[in-house]
PDB file of C-alpha atoms in Angstrom:
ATOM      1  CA  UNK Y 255      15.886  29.680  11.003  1.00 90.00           C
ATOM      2  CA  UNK Y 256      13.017  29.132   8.825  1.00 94.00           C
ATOM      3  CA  UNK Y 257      13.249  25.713   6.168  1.00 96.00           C
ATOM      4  CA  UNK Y 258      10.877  26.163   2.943  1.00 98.00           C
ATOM      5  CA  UNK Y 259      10.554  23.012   0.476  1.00 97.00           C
ATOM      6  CA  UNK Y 260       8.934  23.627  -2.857  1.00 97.00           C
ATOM      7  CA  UNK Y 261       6.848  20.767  -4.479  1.00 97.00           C
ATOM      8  CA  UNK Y 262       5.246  20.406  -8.071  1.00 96.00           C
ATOM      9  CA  UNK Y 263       6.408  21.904 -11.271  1.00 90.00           C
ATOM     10  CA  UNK Y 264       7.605  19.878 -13.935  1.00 97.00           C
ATOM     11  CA  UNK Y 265       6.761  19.421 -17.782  1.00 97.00           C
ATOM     12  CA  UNK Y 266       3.494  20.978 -18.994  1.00 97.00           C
ATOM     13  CA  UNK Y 267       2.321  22.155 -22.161  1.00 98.00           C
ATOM     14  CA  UNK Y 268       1.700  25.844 -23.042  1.00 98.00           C
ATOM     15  CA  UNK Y 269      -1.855  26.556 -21.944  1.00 98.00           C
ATOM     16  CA  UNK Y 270      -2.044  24.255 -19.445  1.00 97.00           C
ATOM     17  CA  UNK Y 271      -1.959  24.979 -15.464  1.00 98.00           C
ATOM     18  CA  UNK Y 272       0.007  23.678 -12.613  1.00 98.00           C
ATOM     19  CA  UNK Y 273       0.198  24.323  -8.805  1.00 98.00           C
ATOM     20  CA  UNK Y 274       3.630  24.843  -6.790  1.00 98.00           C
ATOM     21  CA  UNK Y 275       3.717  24.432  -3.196  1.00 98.00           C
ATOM     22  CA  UNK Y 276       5.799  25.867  -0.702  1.00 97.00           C
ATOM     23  CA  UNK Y 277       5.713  24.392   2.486  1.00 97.00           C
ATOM     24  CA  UNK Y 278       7.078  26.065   5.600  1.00 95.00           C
ATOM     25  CA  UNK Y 279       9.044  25.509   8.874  1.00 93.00           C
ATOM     26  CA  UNK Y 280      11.084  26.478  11.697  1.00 90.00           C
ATOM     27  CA  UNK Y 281      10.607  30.034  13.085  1.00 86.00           C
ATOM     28  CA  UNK Y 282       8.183  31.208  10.325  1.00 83.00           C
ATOM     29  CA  UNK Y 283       5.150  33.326  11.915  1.00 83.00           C
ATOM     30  CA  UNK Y 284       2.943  35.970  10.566  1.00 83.00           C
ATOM     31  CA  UNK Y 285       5.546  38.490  11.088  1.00 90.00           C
ATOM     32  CA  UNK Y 286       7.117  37.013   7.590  1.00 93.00           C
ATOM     33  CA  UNK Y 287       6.488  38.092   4.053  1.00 95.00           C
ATOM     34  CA  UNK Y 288       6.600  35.392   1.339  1.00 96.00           C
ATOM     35  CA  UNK Y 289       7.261  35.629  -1.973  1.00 97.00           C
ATOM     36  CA  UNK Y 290       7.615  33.286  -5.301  1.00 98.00           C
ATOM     37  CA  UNK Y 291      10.860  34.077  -7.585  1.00 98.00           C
ATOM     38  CA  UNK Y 292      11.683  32.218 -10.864  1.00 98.00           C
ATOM     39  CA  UNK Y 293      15.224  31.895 -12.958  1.00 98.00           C
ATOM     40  CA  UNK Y 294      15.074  31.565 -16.556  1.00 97.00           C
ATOM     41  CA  UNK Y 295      18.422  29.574 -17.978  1.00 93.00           C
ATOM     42  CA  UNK Y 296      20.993  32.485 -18.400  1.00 95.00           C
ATOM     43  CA  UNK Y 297      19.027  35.069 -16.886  1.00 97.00           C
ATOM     44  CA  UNK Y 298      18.653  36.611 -13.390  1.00 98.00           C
ATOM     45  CA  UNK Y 299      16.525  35.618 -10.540  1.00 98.00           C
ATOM     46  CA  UNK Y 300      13.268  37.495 -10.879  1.00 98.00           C
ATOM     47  CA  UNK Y 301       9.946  38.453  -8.943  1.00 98.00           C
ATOM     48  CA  UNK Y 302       6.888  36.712  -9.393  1.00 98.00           C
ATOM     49  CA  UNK Y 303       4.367  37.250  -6.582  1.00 98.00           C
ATOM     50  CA  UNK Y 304       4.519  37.772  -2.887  1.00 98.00           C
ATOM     51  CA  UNK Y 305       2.036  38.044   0.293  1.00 96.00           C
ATOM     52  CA  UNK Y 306       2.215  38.174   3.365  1.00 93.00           C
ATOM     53  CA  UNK Y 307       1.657  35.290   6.286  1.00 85.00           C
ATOM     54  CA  UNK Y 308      -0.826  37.884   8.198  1.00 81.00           C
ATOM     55  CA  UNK Y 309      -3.239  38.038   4.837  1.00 78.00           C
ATOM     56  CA  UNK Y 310      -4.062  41.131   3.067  1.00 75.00           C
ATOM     57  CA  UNK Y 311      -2.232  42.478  -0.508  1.00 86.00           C
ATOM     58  CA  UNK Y 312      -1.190  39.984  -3.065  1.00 95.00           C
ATOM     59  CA  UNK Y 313       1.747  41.803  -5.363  1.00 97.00           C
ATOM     60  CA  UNK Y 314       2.696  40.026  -8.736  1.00 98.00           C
ATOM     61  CA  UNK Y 315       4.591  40.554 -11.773  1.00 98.00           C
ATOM     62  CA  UNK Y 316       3.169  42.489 -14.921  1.00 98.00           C
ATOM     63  CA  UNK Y 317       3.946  39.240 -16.639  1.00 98.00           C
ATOM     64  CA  UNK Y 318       2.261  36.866 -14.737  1.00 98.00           C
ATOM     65  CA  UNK Y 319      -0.846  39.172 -13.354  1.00 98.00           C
ATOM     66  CA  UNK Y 320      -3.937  37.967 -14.324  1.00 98.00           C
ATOM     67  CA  UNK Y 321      -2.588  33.976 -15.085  1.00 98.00           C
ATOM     68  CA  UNK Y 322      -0.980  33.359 -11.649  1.00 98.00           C
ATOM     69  CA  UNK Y 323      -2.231  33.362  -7.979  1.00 98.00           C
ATOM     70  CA  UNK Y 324      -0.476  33.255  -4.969  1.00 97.00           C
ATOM     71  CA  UNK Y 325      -2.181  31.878  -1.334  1.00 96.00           C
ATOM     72  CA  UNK Y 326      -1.206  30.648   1.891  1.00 94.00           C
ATOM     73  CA  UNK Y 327      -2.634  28.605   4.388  1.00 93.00           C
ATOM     74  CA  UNK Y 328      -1.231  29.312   7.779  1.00 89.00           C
ATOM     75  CA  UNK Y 329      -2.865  25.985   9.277  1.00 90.00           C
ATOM     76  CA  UNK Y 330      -0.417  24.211   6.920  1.00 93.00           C
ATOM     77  CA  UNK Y 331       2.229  26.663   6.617  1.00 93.00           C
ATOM     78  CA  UNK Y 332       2.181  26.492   3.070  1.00 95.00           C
ATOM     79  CA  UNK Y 333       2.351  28.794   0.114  1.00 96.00           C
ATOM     80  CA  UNK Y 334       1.009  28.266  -2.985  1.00 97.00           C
ATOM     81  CA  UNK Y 335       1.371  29.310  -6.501  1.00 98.00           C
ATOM     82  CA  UNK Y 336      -1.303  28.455  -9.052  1.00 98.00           C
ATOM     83  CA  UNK Y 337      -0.279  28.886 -12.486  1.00 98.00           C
ATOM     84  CA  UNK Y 338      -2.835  28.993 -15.179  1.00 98.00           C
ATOM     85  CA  UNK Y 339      -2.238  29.506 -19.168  1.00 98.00           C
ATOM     86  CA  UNK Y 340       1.289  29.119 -18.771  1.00 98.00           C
ATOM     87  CA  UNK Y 341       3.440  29.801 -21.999  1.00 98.00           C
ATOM     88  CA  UNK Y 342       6.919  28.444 -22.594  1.00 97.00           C
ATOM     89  CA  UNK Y 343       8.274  31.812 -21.845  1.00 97.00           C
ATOM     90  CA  UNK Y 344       7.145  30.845 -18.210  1.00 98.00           C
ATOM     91  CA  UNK Y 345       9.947  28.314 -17.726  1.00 98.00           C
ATOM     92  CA  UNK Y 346      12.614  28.677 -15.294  1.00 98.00           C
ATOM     93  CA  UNK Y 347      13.311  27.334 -11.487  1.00 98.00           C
ATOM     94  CA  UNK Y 348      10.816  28.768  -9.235  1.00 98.00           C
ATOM     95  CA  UNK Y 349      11.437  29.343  -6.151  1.00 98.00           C
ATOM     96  CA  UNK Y 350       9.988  30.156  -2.948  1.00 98.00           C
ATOM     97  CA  UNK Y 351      11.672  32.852  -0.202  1.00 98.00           C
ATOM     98  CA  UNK Y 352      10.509  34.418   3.096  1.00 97.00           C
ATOM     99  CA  UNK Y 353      11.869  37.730   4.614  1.00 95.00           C
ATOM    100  CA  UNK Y 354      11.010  38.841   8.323  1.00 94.00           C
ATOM    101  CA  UNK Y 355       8.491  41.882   7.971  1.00 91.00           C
ATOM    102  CA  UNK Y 356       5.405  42.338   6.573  1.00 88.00           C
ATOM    103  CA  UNK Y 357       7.007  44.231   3.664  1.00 92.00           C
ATOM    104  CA  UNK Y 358       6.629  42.103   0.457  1.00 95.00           C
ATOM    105  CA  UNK Y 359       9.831  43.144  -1.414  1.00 94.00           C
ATOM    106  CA  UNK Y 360      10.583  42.041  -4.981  1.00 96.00           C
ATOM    107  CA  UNK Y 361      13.692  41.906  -5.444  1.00 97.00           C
ATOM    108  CA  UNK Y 362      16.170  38.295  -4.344  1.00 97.00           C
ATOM    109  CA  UNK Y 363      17.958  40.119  -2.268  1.00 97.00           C
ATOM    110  CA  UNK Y 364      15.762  41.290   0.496  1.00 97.00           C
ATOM    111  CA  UNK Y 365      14.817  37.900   1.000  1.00 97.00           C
ATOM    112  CA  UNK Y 366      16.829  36.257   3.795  1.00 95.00           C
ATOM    113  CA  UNK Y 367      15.516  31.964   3.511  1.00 97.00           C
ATOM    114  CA  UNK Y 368      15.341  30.057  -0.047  1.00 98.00           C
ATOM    115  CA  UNK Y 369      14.020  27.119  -0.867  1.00 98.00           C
ATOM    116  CA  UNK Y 370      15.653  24.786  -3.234  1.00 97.00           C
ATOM    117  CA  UNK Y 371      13.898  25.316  -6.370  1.00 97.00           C
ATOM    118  CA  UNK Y 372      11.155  23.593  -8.782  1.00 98.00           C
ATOM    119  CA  UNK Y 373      11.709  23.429 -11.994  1.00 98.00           C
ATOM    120  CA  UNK Y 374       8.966  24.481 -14.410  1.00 98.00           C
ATOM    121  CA  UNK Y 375       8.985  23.711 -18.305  1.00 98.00           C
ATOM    122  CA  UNK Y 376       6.456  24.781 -20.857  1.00 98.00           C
ATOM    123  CA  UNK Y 377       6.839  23.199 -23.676  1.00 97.00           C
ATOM    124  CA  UNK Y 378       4.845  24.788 -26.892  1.00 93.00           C
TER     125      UNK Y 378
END
């Protein structure tokens, strides 16, 4: 089983930048793919970036590539998600998710471990 507890988020104004954390535990290990997902109010879960725990490729949406950056720090086991010039169409719950494999899929349902959620709102 492998626990993941997101941290930071809240209320922000458009333009400005914010940093989630995901921290990690139980059987995680670099054989596990991470990724960030968000949910708007009355829409579906959707991608947002991913990586893997062994390093390499970071993969991110069209919409947030170029203003978001996911990391990890295996010393911590934690994920991060820096968010920079957000926009209030950047709201939603983020959450975090792992999958076993080194494949970083995109969509919610190849991930099998969820974290509860942040929520993130951008207020113009």
């Amino acid at each position: 089983q492998v626990q993941l507890v997101e941290s930071g988020g809240g209320l922000v104004q458009a333009g400005d930048s914010t940093l989630l954390s995901c921290a990690a535990s139980g059987r995680i290990s670099s054989n596990y793919a991470m990724g960030w997902f968000r949910q708007a109010p009355g829409k579906a879960r959707e991608f947002v970036a991913g990586i893997r725990w062994s390093g390499g490729s970071t993969y991110y949406a069209d919409s947030v590539k170029g203003r978001f950056t996911i990391s990890s720090d295996n010393a911590k086991n934690t994920v991060y998600l820096q968010m920079n010039s957000l926009k209030p169409e950047d709201t939603a719950v983020y959450y975090c998710a792992a999958r076993l494999g080194s494949y970083v899929g995109d969509r919610p349902g190849q991930y099998n471990y969820w974290g509860q959620g942040t929520r993130v709102t951008v207020s113009s």
